[in-house]
Each structure stands twice: as C-alpha cells, then as structure tokens.
XYZ file of C-alpha atoms in Angstrom:
425
model
C 78.827 118.783 148.288
C 74.489 119.706 148.548
C 73.642 116.739 146.983
C 71.784 114.304 149.730
C 70.548 111.404 149.463
C 67.396 112.691 148.831
C 67.536 115.200 145.745
C 64.037 117.004 146.611
C 66.375 118.907 149.316
C 67.262 121.995 147.972
C 68.861 124.018 150.584
C 72.093 126.806 150.388
C 74.460 126.722 153.231
C 76.980 129.492 153.644
C 80.070 126.797 153.659
C 81.336 123.206 154.393
C 83.408 122.464 156.412
C 85.125 119.100 155.567
C 86.198 117.614 158.640
C 89.402 115.002 158.521
C 89.115 114.600 162.944
C 87.904 115.067 165.466
C 89.907 117.983 166.308
C 88.267 119.759 163.010
C 85.015 119.607 164.468
C 86.027 120.903 167.337
C 87.132 123.710 165.990
C 84.217 124.582 163.826
C 81.951 124.548 166.711
C 83.998 126.884 168.242
C 84.301 129.111 165.491
C 80.863 128.988 164.620
C 79.532 129.499 168.030
C 81.903 132.615 168.433
C 80.374 134.229 164.927
C 76.799 133.161 166.014
C 76.130 131.357 162.538
C 73.783 128.477 162.726
C 75.390 124.678 162.347
C 74.213 121.682 161.061
C 75.790 118.253 160.915
C 76.491 115.909 157.597
C 77.395 112.292 158.320
C 75.796 110.162 155.485
C 73.389 112.146 154.396
C 70.091 109.681 154.375
C 68.288 112.286 156.248
C 65.093 112.477 154.032
C 63.941 115.617 155.785
C 67.560 117.205 154.889
C 68.371 118.219 158.484
C 71.552 117.730 157.456
C 72.009 121.270 155.424
C 71.010 124.568 156.833
C 70.284 127.674 155.007
C 72.958 130.194 155.077
C 74.565 127.874 157.741
C 77.789 125.866 158.565
C 77.323 122.405 157.339
C 79.769 120.430 159.973
C 80.820 117.658 157.003
C 82.277 114.141 159.193
C 81.077 112.409 155.691
C 84.941 111.543 154.946
C 85.199 110.138 158.302
C 84.601 106.722 157.968
C 87.140 104.773 159.809
C 86.312 100.905 161.079
C 88.457 99.092 163.841
C 87.153 96.227 164.873
C 87.960 94.444 168.031
C 87.290 90.610 167.520
C 88.416 89.495 170.866
C 86.059 92.041 172.463
C 83.529 92.104 170.446
C 83.001 95.306 169.696
C 83.109 98.130 166.613
C 85.089 101.753 166.868
C 82.889 103.726 163.830
C 83.574 107.341 162.839
C 80.916 109.571 162.542
C 80.601 109.674 159.108
C 80.641 106.039 158.411
C 78.078 104.193 156.674
C 76.961 100.888 156.957
C 79.154 99.589 154.491
C 81.597 100.448 156.059
C 80.747 98.517 159.290
C 79.110 95.332 157.743
C 82.946 94.908 155.797
C 84.703 95.130 158.376
C 82.720 93.332 160.538
C 81.872 90.152 158.066
C 85.946 89.344 158.012
C 85.646 88.648 161.409
C 82.540 86.176 161.067
C 80.543 89.142 164.064
C 77.439 91.717 163.070
C 75.343 94.141 164.846
C 71.533 95.673 163.704
C 71.920 97.756 160.513
C 69.287 99.320 158.586
C 67.983 97.057 155.998
C 69.852 100.141 153.310
C 72.957 101.291 153.385
C 72.366 104.187 155.953
C 75.046 106.671 157.866
C 75.060 104.462 161.279
C 75.444 107.434 163.270
C 72.362 109.097 162.250
C 70.461 106.209 161.871
C 71.564 104.848 165.444
C 70.750 107.931 167.295
C 66.860 107.883 165.955
C 66.603 104.296 167.237
C 67.754 101.663 164.232
C 65.742 99.145 163.218
C 66.951 96.504 160.996
C 66.522 92.471 159.853
C 68.266 91.958 163.365
C 65.909 93.119 165.093
C 64.366 90.617 167.169
C 67.826 88.943 168.002
C 70.490 91.722 169.012
C 67.685 94.516 169.738
C 67.823 98.262 168.052
C 70.897 99.350 166.650
C 71.008 102.157 169.893
C 70.527 98.809 171.952
C 74.161 97.798 170.861
C 76.080 101.493 171.476
C 78.448 101.050 174.117
C 79.225 104.430 173.993
C 80.287 107.887 171.671
C 82.103 111.026 171.817
C 80.166 114.077 171.122
C 81.367 117.282 170.744
C 79.024 119.269 172.427
C 77.626 122.954 171.741
C 80.001 124.118 174.228
C 83.462 122.870 171.794
C 84.023 120.573 174.657
C 85.186 116.750 173.905
C 82.687 114.034 175.908
C 82.615 110.395 175.813
C 79.207 109.240 176.702
C 78.415 105.528 177.944
C 77.535 103.687 181.133
C 80.208 104.993 182.931
C 80.829 108.740 182.094
C 78.463 111.285 181.458
C 75.707 108.672 181.848
C 72.449 111.070 181.193
C 73.708 112.187 177.928
C 74.951 108.004 176.737
C 70.880 107.920 177.709
C 70.139 109.798 175.158
C 71.994 109.431 172.537
C 70.348 106.015 172.219
C 66.850 106.651 170.536
C 66.797 110.424 171.330
C 67.727 111.992 167.753
C 70.460 113.853 166.784
C 70.378 117.025 169.337
C 72.950 117.417 171.479
C 76.056 117.311 169.662
C 78.429 116.073 166.259
C 78.606 112.230 167.128
C 82.505 111.799 165.980
C 82.542 107.946 166.573
C 80.555 105.350 168.227
C 81.571 101.837 170.104
C 79.383 99.343 169.183
C 78.944 95.918 170.062
C 79.649 92.782 168.368
C 77.838 89.354 168.048
C 79.055 86.220 166.114
C 77.289 85.634 163.095
C 78.384 84.194 159.801
C 75.327 83.241 157.776
C 71.689 84.162 157.898
C 68.772 82.430 155.794
C 67.666 84.960 154.221
C 65.945 86.430 151.010
C 62.984 87.963 149.083
C 59.491 86.165 148.379
C 57.590 88.452 146.283
C 53.399 87.871 145.739
C 51.598 89.264 142.905
C 48.793 91.526 144.476
C 45.533 88.856 144.050
C 47.618 86.787 146.651
C 48.131 89.945 149.037
C 45.537 89.785 151.469
C 45.614 85.965 152.106
C 49.289 86.330 152.606
C 49.382 89.270 154.766
C 46.520 87.707 157.358
C 49.327 84.917 157.198
C 52.094 86.542 157.660
C 50.669 88.452 160.512
C 50.334 85.616 162.059
C 53.270 83.820 161.411
C 54.799 86.581 163.293
C 53.098 86.632 166.614
C 54.537 83.076 167.389
C 57.884 83.780 165.336
C 61.532 83.747 167.521
C 63.658 86.226 168.209
C 66.009 84.628 165.333
C 63.520 85.455 162.781
C 62.385 89.398 161.717
C 60.463 89.643 158.140
C 60.294 93.303 157.067
C 57.327 93.648 154.477
C 55.697 95.795 151.959
C 54.853 96.456 148.620
C 57.194 97.552 145.371
C 56.803 97.727 141.709
C 58.438 95.659 139.797
C 60.989 97.191 136.171
C 58.166 96.143 134.164
C 55.780 98.321 136.317
C 53.650 95.793 138.079
C 53.229 96.327 142.079
C 54.053 93.193 144.405
C 54.183 92.203 147.458
C 57.782 91.360 149.407
C 58.329 89.073 152.400
C 61.800 89.935 153.324
C 62.917 87.136 156.091
C 66.552 86.858 157.964
C 67.048 84.177 160.637
C 70.033 83.911 162.721
C 69.961 80.918 164.254
C 71.064 77.342 163.008
C 70.292 76.937 158.989
C 68.173 74.087 159.329
C 66.141 74.989 162.247
C 65.719 77.978 159.771
C 64.389 76.182 157.212
C 62.094 74.511 159.185
C 60.645 77.775 160.721
C 60.707 79.742 157.125
C 58.722 76.426 155.016
C 55.250 77.922 155.795
C 56.323 80.933 154.601
C 57.346 79.188 151.247
C 54.701 76.976 150.927
C 52.016 79.708 151.719
C 50.599 80.997 148.234
C 52.441 80.566 145.070
C 55.402 83.230 145.109
C 56.573 84.608 141.719
C 60.119 84.824 143.483
C 61.291 82.648 146.037
C 65.308 84.200 147.276
C 65.233 82.717 150.486
C 69.231 81.120 151.017
C 72.014 81.044 153.356
C 74.025 84.168 152.585
C 76.626 86.167 154.426
C 74.577 89.081 156.189
C 76.232 92.098 154.393
C 75.134 89.981 151.432
C 71.405 90.159 152.273
C 72.244 94.141 152.547
C 73.721 94.440 149.638
C 70.737 92.996 147.588
C 69.244 95.586 148.873
C 70.877 98.839 147.957
C 69.648 99.903 144.808
C 66.040 99.971 146.307
C 66.043 103.927 146.957
C 69.432 105.753 145.344
C 70.708 108.619 145.786
C 69.534 111.881 143.606
C 65.585 111.133 143.355
C 63.173 112.785 145.225
C 61.276 111.070 148.314
C 58.955 112.038 150.289
C 58.246 109.953 153.756
C 55.870 109.543 156.517
C 55.786 106.882 159.476
C 52.665 105.076 161.406
C 53.416 102.462 163.985
C 50.246 99.668 164.318
C 50.237 97.049 166.325
C 49.385 94.538 163.795
C 47.692 94.074 160.474
C 43.614 93.933 160.390
C 41.399 93.405 157.464
C 41.000 97.067 157.522
C 44.458 97.874 157.515
C 44.994 95.341 154.621
C 43.023 97.061 152.693
C 43.903 100.398 152.978
C 47.282 99.329 152.047
C 46.499 97.420 149.052
C 44.281 100.405 148.036
C 47.074 102.595 148.172
C 49.268 100.364 146.185
C 46.824 100.489 143.756
C 47.086 104.049 143.379
C 50.870 104.281 143.708
C 51.922 107.500 142.064
C 54.933 106.327 140.885
C 56.667 103.155 140.059
C 59.245 104.597 143.073
C 57.252 104.089 145.817
C 56.928 101.959 148.171
C 55.889 101.345 151.507
C 57.355 98.627 153.940
C 56.553 97.284 157.275
C 59.264 96.758 159.730
C 58.962 94.174 162.159
C 59.478 95.463 165.844
C 59.626 92.315 168.004
C 62.116 89.854 170.409
C 64.927 91.618 171.945
C 64.365 95.186 171.357
C 60.791 94.857 172.568
C 62.187 93.098 175.800
C 64.195 96.586 176.898
C 62.784 98.486 179.664
C 60.783 101.572 178.505
C 62.957 103.534 180.635
C 66.241 102.296 179.624
C 66.492 104.063 176.355
C 64.375 107.657 175.181
C 62.914 105.277 172.376
C 59.265 104.874 173.588
C 57.308 101.787 171.709
C 58.355 98.778 173.501
C 56.642 96.400 172.360
C 55.403 94.436 169.791
C 54.305 96.775 166.767
C 55.305 97.322 162.463
C 56.432 99.926 161.790
C 54.992 101.404 158.412
C 57.824 103.331 156.333
C 55.824 105.069 153.711
C 58.243 106.605 151.217
C 56.963 108.478 147.859
C 59.676 108.657 145.385
C 59.705 110.237 141.733
C 62.145 111.842 139.605
C 62.065 115.388 139.556
C 59.331 116.472 138.197
C 57.267 120.169 137.876
C 55.697 121.537 141.365
C 52.067 120.168 140.466
C 53.227 116.848 140.257
C 55.392 116.721 143.392
C 52.269 117.659 145.426
C 50.687 114.769 143.836
C 53.559 112.284 144.974
C 53.027 113.948 148.495
C 49.635 113.559 148.482
C 49.541 110.345 148.058
C 52.013 109.240 150.826
C 50.100 111.767 153.218
C 46.811 109.690 152.469
C 48.076 107.036 153.359
C 49.882 107.883 156.571
C 46.339 109.805 157.540
C 44.528 106.829 156.832
C 46.547 104.552 159.145
C 46.294 106.822 161.641
C 43.205 105.746 163.972
C 45.340 102.593 163.763
C 48.219 103.747 165.095
C 49.994 104.561 168.311
C 50.670 108.164 168.737
C 53.798 109.956 167.693
C 55.801 107.782 164.842
C 59.115 106.938 164.297
C 61.257 110.027 164.885
C 64.400 108.944 162.098
C 61.051 109.741 159.653
C 59.229 112.083 161.037
C 58.872 115.338 158.396
C 59.947 118.950 159.665
C 56.261 120.061 159.993
C 55.234 117.266 161.930
C 56.725 118.584 165.198
C 53.994 118.125 166.882
C 54.252 114.669 167.156
C 57.921 114.705 168.850
C 56.887 114.878 172.085
C 54.202 111.829 171.643
C 56.843 109.571 170.090
C 58.723 109.607 173.226
C 56.085 109.175 174.881
C 56.935 109.702 178.646
C 60.650 110.050 177.924
C 60.183 113.363 176.547
C 60.277 115.353 179.716
C 63.521 114.070 180.642
C 64.873 114.802 177.224
C 64.226 117.876 176.992
C 66.153 118.493 180.342
C 68.645 116.702 178.693
C 69.169 119.168 175.581
C 68.557 122.213 177.869
C 71.238 120.638 179.557
C 73.750 120.365 177.077
C 72.689 122.662 174.006
C 70.293 125.208 176.215
C 70.968 127.487 173.037
C 69.813 124.885 170.264
C 73.033 124.932 168.385
C 71.688 121.044 167.170
C 67.749 120.620 166.365
C 67.293 117.675 164.784
C 64.783 116.449 166.285
C 63.333 118.052 169.893
C 64.821 121.504 168.768
C 62.858 124.420 169.255
C 60.666 122.579 171.847
C 58.953 123.176 175.333
C 57.764 121.221 178.340
C 55.045 118.759 178.356
C 52.272 120.143 179.375
C 51.011 118.805 182.727
C-alpha cells in the first residue's frame, strides 16, 4: 500500500484507512483529530513528492472510491475522489462526451485541485475550469458541498488552490460533446530540433482554441533522444487536416502518427511513458514562449540526459484557459505560456546515482528560471520549494491564505499551502 507512482518515495505511515465511502472518510477525520494524529490523503497516488503519505500518520486511502456516473442529458460527470483519468474517460467515451484530463492517467482529484493541464485545455480550459461542484470533508469532520451556490469561497479555492482544505470525496465536472479528435505523435531527430521548435513557436501563437500541442523530448527504446510534438485537434476533421498540415510537412519527421481517433485512445497511447514504481524527480518552470536561448538550453540538457527514462514536456496553455479572469480561480497564470515539466526518471540505484539525476533536473530548471514567470505549477513543486508557492498564486495568495485559516486553522491538510504565512505587505 505504501507504493505510490513515484518509487523514490519512502514514507512510513502508522496506518492506512481504506475508505469505501464518504462516511468512512468522515469517521477517520474525526477519529484522527480526536487523537491528535497527522493526516494525509491518498487518491490516485500520482503526486511525485509523496504528499499522499505522512510519516507515522494516518492515511485516508480513497483509492477504492472510483465510481463515475455520467448524466448525458445534463452533460455532467460525478466522480468519486479516488478515480483516475481512465475511469472518467471510459465512462465519458460511451456517451460521446469529454472534458479536460491530463496526458497521463493521473488521479482526477489532485490533478484538478492544482489546475490541470491537458490536450483539451485550449477549447475547454483547465480541469479546474470544468469543475461544477465538489463534496469535501473538512478538517472539522463535516461534509460540505462547494459550488457556485454553496460555500462559494471554498469552491473558489478548490479550483486550482491545491489540496489544502479537506478530503475531496467527489467532484462534478462539466462535459462537452466530443467523439473524435485528430491527434498523435510526430517525432524528429535532434538535428532538426532547433528549426522545428522555432516553427512550433510561431505556429502556436496563431493556433485556434481547437488545437493544443504538447511538445518536448524523450528517448526512444534504442537510446536515441528525439523531439516530439503531440497535437490534439478537437474540431471538424477536414479543417483539422488543413490546420495541422504545416506541422506535418515542416522538416522530415521520423514518425507521423497523427490520425482521427477517440480522445481516450489518444490518451491511452501515452500511458506507458512514466510507469508506476520507477524513481522520479520533477521540476517546473513556465515561460511565455521559446527563444533561441531557451531552445539551446533544452537541447543542451537533452544531450546530457542523465537517464533514458528522463523527459522534458512543454504544455501549451492558451485559448479558453487564457480567457478566464485572474480573480475567478486561484490559478494565477492566465496568459498564453508553455509550462515546462522536467522529469528525471531512473531505476532504483545508489544515493550518488540518484543525486546525479536530481541535479540534471535542477540544472535545467535553474537555467530556465531567468526567462520564466515567478512561481511555478503547484502540482509539480517539490516540498523544498515552498518559497515558490506564494509566487505561483500571485495576487490570489492572500485570499487563499485567509480561506485556509477559515476552513483548516490547525493545518491538518497541507499539500500546497501548509505552514504558510500571509504575504508580506
């Protein structure tokens, strides 16, 4: 049960409480609070920093609470707190519906609470932008429904403010009609990377909402590092073929897998990229766009990959996500940008070897920092990067701090804003 997605995490809780329903969660929160025991919450278990576990504490394990109920007429999904993206995708797909999920099959609750980048972000916004309501067991052991009509302050905080306010036992999402997308991988050798990234950089500045492109670098099974582009187009297929044609004809790709497919099939093709049990360390920076200097930094670090399991991913934030007002949710970076996800991955090894992989990720993050927005994506911040949290929320941080003080004054749940202080005036 201690085995999370990140095999590097080695935390020893005192006990796991495997919850079957909301009442189990309520009882566990009340019992742990009455005995003064630390609490943590396990849902999908994908947080790389291991915040789902607490040393010598009680883990509220919601991983078996994975039910999904679709209302096709209302175009909504009710999702239990332990469900992952595959649970939701499988249910939505049967009804020809979709909403923003990540590129990997992560737990939906934690993914959404931090914001939630994904291939439909341009047309539908962040996962948090599609959250209609949530049921939360707060630190006082009470069940609250947060929505635009009830506990509106808590609802605001849940849409990108992190898992700071309680145990989210269910979430309600807005769904959208979407049967087919035009999507797939383009792979390029490194000697074309500079030219392709410059072309990509220009392409995304005028791309319509329906086109969102993840890009980055991976290593093929034979050990060859390559640049990848992974466009996802969610409009009429004929128009999509025309729009994506410049991407497919620029340069000479090694592989072109772009084709009409279901949204679920596109996501499932990515599921083996970061398997459970491997060791991971992650860093994040968000840049407005690519420049010649940042392109060189990326390529330099690709050529110095510390492991064939490491990767760099650039998430394309634009469209509907950029048009949400800054104050509407805690998520503060509401302008077009590329969120750079730096993933050091390796098989278990000696401490010296582990440090080499960590330093590779940190080196690239530090190199990009002068070109980046302040803060970072909260779902990817390391436990040792708490100083970046206020910067990540910007002008929304003080409101989040006040909300935390109102719903969890004893800091029972501290995945993102725990042990915080107000912004300095």
